[in-house]
mmCIF file of C-alpha atoms in Angstrom:
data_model
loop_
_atom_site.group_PDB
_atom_site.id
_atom_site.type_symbol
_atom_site.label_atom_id
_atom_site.label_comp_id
_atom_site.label_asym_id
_atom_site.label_seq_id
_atom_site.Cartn_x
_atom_site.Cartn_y
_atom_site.Cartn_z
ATOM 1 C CA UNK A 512 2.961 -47.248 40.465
ATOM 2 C CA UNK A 513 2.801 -48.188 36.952
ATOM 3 C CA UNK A 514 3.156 -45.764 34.534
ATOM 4 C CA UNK A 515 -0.194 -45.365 32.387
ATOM 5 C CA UNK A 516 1.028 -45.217 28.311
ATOM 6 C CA UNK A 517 -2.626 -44.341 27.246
ATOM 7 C CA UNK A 518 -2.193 -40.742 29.718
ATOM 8 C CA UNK A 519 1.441 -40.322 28.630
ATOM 9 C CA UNK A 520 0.390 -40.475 24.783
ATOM 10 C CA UNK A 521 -2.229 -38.153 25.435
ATOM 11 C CA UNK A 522 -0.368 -36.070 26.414
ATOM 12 C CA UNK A 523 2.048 -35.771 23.750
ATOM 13 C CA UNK A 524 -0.365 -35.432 20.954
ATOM 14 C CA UNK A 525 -1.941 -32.462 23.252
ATOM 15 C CA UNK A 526 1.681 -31.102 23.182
ATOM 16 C CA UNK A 527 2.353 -31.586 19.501
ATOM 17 C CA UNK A 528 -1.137 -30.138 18.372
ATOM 18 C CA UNK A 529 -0.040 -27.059 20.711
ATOM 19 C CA UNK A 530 3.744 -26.694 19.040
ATOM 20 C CA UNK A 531 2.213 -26.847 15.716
ATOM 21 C CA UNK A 532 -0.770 -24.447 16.409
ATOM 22 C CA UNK A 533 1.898 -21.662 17.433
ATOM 23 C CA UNK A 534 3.733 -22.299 14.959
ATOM 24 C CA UNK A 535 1.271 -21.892 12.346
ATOM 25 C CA UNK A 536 0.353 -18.558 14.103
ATOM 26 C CA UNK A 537 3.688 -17.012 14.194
ATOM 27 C CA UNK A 538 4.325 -18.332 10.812
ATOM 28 C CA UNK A 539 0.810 -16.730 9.167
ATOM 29 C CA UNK A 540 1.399 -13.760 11.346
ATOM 30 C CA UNK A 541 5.345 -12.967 10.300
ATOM 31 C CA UNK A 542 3.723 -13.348 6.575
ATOM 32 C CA UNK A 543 2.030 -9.885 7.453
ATOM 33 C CA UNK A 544 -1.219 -9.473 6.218
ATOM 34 C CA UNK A 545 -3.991 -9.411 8.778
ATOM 35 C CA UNK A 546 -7.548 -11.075 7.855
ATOM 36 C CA UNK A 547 -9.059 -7.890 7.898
ATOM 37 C CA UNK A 548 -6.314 -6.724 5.227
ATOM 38 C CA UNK A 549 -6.884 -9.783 3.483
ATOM 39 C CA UNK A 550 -10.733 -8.976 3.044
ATOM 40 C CA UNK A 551 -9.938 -5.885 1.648
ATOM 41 C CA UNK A 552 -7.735 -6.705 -0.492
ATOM 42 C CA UNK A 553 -10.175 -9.355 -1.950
ATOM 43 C CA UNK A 554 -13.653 -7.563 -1.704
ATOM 44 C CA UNK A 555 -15.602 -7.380 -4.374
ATOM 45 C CA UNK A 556 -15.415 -4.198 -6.436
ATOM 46 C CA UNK A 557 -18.400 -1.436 -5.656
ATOM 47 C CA UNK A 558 -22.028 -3.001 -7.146
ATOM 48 C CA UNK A 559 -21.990 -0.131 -10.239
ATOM 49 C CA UNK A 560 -18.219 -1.033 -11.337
ATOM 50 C CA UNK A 561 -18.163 -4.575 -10.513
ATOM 51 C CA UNK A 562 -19.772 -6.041 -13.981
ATOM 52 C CA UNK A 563 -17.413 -3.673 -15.894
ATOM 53 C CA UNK A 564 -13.647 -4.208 -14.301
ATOM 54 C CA UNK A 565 -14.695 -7.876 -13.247
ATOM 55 C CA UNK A 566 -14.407 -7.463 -9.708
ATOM 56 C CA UNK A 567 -10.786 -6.081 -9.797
ATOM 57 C CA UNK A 568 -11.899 -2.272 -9.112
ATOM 58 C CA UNK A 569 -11.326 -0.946 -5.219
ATOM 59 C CA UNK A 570 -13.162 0.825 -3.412
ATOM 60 C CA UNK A 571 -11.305 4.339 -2.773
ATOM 61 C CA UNK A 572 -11.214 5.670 0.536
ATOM 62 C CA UNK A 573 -12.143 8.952 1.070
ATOM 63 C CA UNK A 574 -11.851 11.772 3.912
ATOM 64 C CA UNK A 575 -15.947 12.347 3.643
ATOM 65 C CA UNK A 576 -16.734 8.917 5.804
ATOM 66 C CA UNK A 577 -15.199 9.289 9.292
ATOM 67 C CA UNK A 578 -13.850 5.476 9.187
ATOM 68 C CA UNK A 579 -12.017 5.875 5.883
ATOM 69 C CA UNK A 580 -10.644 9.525 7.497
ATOM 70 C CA UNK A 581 -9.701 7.813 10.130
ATOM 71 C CA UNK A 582 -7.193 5.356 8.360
ATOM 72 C CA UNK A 583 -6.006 7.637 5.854
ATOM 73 C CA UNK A 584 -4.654 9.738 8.789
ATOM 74 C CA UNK A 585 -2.566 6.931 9.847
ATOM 75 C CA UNK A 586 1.168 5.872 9.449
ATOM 76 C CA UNK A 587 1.500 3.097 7.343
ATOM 77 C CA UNK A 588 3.112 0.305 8.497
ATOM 78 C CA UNK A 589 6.219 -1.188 5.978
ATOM 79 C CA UNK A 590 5.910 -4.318 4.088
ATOM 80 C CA UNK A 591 8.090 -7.171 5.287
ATOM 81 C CA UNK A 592 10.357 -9.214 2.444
ATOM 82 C CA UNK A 593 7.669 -11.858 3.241
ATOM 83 C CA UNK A 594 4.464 -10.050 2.897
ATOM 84 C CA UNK A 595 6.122 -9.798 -1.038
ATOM 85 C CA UNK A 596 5.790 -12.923 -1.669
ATOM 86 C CA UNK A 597 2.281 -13.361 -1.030
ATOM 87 C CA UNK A 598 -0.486 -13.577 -3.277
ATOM 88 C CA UNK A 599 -2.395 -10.978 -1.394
ATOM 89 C CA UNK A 600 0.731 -8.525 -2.440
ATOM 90 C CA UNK A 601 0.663 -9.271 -6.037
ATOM 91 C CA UNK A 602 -3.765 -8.861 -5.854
ATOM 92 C CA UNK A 603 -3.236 -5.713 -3.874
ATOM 93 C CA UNK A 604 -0.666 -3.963 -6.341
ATOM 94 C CA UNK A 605 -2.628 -5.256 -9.667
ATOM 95 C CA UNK A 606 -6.105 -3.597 -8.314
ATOM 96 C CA UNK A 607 -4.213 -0.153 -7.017
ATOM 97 C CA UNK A 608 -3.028 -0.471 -10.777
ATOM 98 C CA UNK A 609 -6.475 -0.893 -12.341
ATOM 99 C CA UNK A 610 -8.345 1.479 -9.464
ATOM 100 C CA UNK A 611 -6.073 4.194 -9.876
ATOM 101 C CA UNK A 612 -6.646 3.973 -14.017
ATOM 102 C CA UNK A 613 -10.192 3.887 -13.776
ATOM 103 C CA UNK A 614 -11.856 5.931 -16.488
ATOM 104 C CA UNK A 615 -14.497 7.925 -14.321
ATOM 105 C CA UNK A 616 -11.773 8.648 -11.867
ATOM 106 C CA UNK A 617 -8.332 8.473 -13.089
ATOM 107 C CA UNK A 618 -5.443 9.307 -11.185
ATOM 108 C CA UNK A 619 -1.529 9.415 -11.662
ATOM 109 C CA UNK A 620 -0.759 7.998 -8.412
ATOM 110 C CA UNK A 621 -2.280 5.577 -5.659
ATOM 111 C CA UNK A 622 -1.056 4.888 -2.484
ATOM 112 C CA UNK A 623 -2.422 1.606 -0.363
ATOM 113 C CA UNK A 624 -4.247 3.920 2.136
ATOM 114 C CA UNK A 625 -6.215 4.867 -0.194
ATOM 115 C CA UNK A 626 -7.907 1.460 -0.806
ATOM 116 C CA UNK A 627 -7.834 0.565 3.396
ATOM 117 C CA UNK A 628 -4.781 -1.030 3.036
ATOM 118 C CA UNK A 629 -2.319 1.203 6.079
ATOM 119 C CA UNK A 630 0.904 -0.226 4.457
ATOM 120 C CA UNK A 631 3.817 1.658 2.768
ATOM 121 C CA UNK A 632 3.292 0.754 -0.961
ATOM 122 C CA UNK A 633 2.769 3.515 -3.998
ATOM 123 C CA UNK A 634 1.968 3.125 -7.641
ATOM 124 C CA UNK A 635 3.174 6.365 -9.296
ATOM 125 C CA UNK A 636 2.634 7.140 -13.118
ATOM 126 C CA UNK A 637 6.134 7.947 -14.687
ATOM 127 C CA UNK A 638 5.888 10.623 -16.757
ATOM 128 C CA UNK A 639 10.070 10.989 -16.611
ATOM 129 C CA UNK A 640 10.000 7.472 -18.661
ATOM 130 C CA UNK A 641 9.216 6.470 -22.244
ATOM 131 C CA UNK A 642 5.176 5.406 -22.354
ATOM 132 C CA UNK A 643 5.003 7.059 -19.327
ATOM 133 C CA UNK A 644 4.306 3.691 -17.438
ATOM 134 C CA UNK A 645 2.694 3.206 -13.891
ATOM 135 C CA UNK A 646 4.896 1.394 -11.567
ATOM 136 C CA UNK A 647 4.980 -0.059 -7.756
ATOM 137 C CA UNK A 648 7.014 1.433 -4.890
ATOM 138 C CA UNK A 649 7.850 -0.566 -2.013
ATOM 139 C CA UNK A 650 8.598 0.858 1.600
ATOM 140 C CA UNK A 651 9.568 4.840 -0.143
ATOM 141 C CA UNK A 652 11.347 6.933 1.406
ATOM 142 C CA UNK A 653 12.885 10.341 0.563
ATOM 143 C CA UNK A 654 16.147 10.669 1.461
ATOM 144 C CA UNK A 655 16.689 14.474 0.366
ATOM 145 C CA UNK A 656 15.006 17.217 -1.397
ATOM 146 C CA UNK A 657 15.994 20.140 -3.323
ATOM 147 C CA UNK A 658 15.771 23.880 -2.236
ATOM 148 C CA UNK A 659 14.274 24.691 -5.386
ATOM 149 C CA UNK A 660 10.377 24.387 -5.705
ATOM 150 C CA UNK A 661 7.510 24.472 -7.896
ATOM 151 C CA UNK A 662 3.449 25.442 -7.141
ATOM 152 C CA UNK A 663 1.349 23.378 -8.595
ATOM 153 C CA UNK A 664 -2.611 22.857 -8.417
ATOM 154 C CA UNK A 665 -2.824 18.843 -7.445
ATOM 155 C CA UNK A 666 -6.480 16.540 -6.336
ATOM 156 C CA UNK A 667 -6.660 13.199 -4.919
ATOM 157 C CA UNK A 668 -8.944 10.592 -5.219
ATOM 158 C CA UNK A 669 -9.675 10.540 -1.592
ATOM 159 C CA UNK A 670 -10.344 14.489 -1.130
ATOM 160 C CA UNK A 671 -13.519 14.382 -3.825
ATOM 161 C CA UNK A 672 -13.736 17.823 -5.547
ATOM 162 C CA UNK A 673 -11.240 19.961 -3.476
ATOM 163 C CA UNK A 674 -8.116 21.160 -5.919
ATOM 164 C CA UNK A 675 -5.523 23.453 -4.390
ATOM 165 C CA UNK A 676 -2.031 24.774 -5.199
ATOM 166 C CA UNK A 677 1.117 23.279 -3.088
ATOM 167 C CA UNK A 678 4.876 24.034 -3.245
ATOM 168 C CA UNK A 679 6.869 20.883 -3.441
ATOM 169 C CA UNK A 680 10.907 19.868 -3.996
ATOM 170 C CA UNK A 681 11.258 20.144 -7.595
ATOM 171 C CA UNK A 682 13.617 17.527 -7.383
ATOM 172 C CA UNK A 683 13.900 14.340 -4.826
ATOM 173 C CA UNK A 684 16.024 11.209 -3.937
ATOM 174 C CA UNK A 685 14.471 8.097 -3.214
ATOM 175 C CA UNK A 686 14.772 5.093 -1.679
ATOM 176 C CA UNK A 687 12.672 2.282 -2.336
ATOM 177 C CA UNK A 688 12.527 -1.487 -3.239
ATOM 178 C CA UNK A 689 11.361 -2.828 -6.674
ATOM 179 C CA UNK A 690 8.450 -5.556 -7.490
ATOM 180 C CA UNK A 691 11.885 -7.659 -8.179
ATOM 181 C CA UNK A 692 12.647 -6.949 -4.434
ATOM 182 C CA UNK A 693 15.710 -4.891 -5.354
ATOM 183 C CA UNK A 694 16.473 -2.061 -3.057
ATOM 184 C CA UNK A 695 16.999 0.969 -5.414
ATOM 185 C CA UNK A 696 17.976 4.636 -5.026
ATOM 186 C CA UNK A 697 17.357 7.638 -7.666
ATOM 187 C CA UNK A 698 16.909 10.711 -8.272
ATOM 188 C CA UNK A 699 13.696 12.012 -9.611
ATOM 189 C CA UNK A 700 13.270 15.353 -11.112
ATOM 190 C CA UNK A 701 9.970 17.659 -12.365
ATOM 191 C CA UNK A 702 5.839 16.633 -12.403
ATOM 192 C CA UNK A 703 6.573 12.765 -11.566
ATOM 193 C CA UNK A 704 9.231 14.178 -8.296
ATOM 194 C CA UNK A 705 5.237 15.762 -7.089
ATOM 195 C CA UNK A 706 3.370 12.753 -7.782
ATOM 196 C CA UNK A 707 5.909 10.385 -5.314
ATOM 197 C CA UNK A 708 5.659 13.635 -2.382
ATOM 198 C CA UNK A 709 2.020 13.767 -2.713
ATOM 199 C CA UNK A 710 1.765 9.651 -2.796
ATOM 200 C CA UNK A 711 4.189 9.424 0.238
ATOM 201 C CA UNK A 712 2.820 12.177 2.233
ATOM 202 C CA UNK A 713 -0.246 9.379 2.019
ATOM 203 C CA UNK A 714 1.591 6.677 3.556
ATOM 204 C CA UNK A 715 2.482 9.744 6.919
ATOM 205 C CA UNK A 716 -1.318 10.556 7.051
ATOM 206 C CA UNK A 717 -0.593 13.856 5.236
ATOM 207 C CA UNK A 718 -2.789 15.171 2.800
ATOM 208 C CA UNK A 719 -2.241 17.211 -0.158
ATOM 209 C CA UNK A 720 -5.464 20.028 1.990
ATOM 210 C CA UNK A 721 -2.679 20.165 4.891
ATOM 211 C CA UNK A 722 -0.330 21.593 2.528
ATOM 212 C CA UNK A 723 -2.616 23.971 0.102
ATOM 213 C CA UNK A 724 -1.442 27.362 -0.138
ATOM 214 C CA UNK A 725 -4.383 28.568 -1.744
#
């Protein structure tokens, strides 16, 4: 029988549209961010900020709607080296930054749970530096605390008008990796050492209520 070209070409184009479709799945998928993740991370800011911080606010999520209680009781999931060089990172950590400074509800610390984003990524205000800048953590981990403690009263933007004391390490080591994608380790002493337990507890589903003494 001859062989029919037409059905044999057909075929191949069916083929190559298939290789390329997977492809771009696995590639878009090993990138990281889910659409829903990508919604977030570009939805407009709430209707009586948005005029104000020109769309770049976040909504906070907060333990008095059962959804957003829901997700901040999750473990985050770590960012890939890829994910970092996305444009949805670099949006994501520039609105924690101006969501976490706004003026009617400023904070020293942000953690991506707390806009819907379940991913291991901190902004922490560091009052252990000159200017006392904010600046991003990637993928934070303590490695070691000290025995020594310290009670102090802390909030959170996602617990609306509960304050509490805690005891937390006085002083910590960290691991994390840098906006320059540099894995770094310190050690971190005093009032910013709190602010990096009470942001990573976030990205563990803890909250700062779990651990109130009074």
């Amino acid at each position: 029988m001859k062989r029919n070209n037409n059905t044999l070409y057909t075929a191949l184009f069916v083929i190559t549209i298939a290789v390329i479709t997977l492809f771009t799945l696995v590639y878009t998928s090993s990138r990281g961010f889910t659409d829903e993740e990508r919604t977030i991370i570009h939805a407009a800011s709430p209707a009586a900020r948005a005029q104000e911080y020109d769309g770049k606010l976040m909504r906070v999520w907060k333990i008095t709607q059962l959804d957003d209680s829901l997700l901040l009781r999750q473990t985050a999931e770590p960012l890939t080296k890829e994910m970092l060089e996305t444009e949805e990172f670099r949006t994501l950590v520039d609105r924690m930054l101006i969501t976490v400074k706004d003026s009617l509800d400023e904070g020293v610390g942000i953690a991506a749970p707390q806009v819907g984003i379940s991913r291991r990524v901190v902004l922490v205000q560091r009052f252990d530096k000159d200017g006392e800048p904010f600046e991003a953590f990637i993928n934070p981990e303590i490695l070691s605390q000290s025995d020594s403690t310290v009670f102090g009263m802390e909030g959170c933007l996602s617990v609306p008008e509960i304050f509490g004391k805690v005891e937390r390490a006085s002083s910590i080591r960290l691991k994390y990796r840098t906006m320059q994608f540099k894995d770094t380790t310190e050690t971190v002493q005093g009032f910013t050492a709190v602010i990096f337990q009470h942001e990573i507890d976030h990205l563990n589903g803890i909250l700062f209520i779990d651990r109130m003494v009074e």
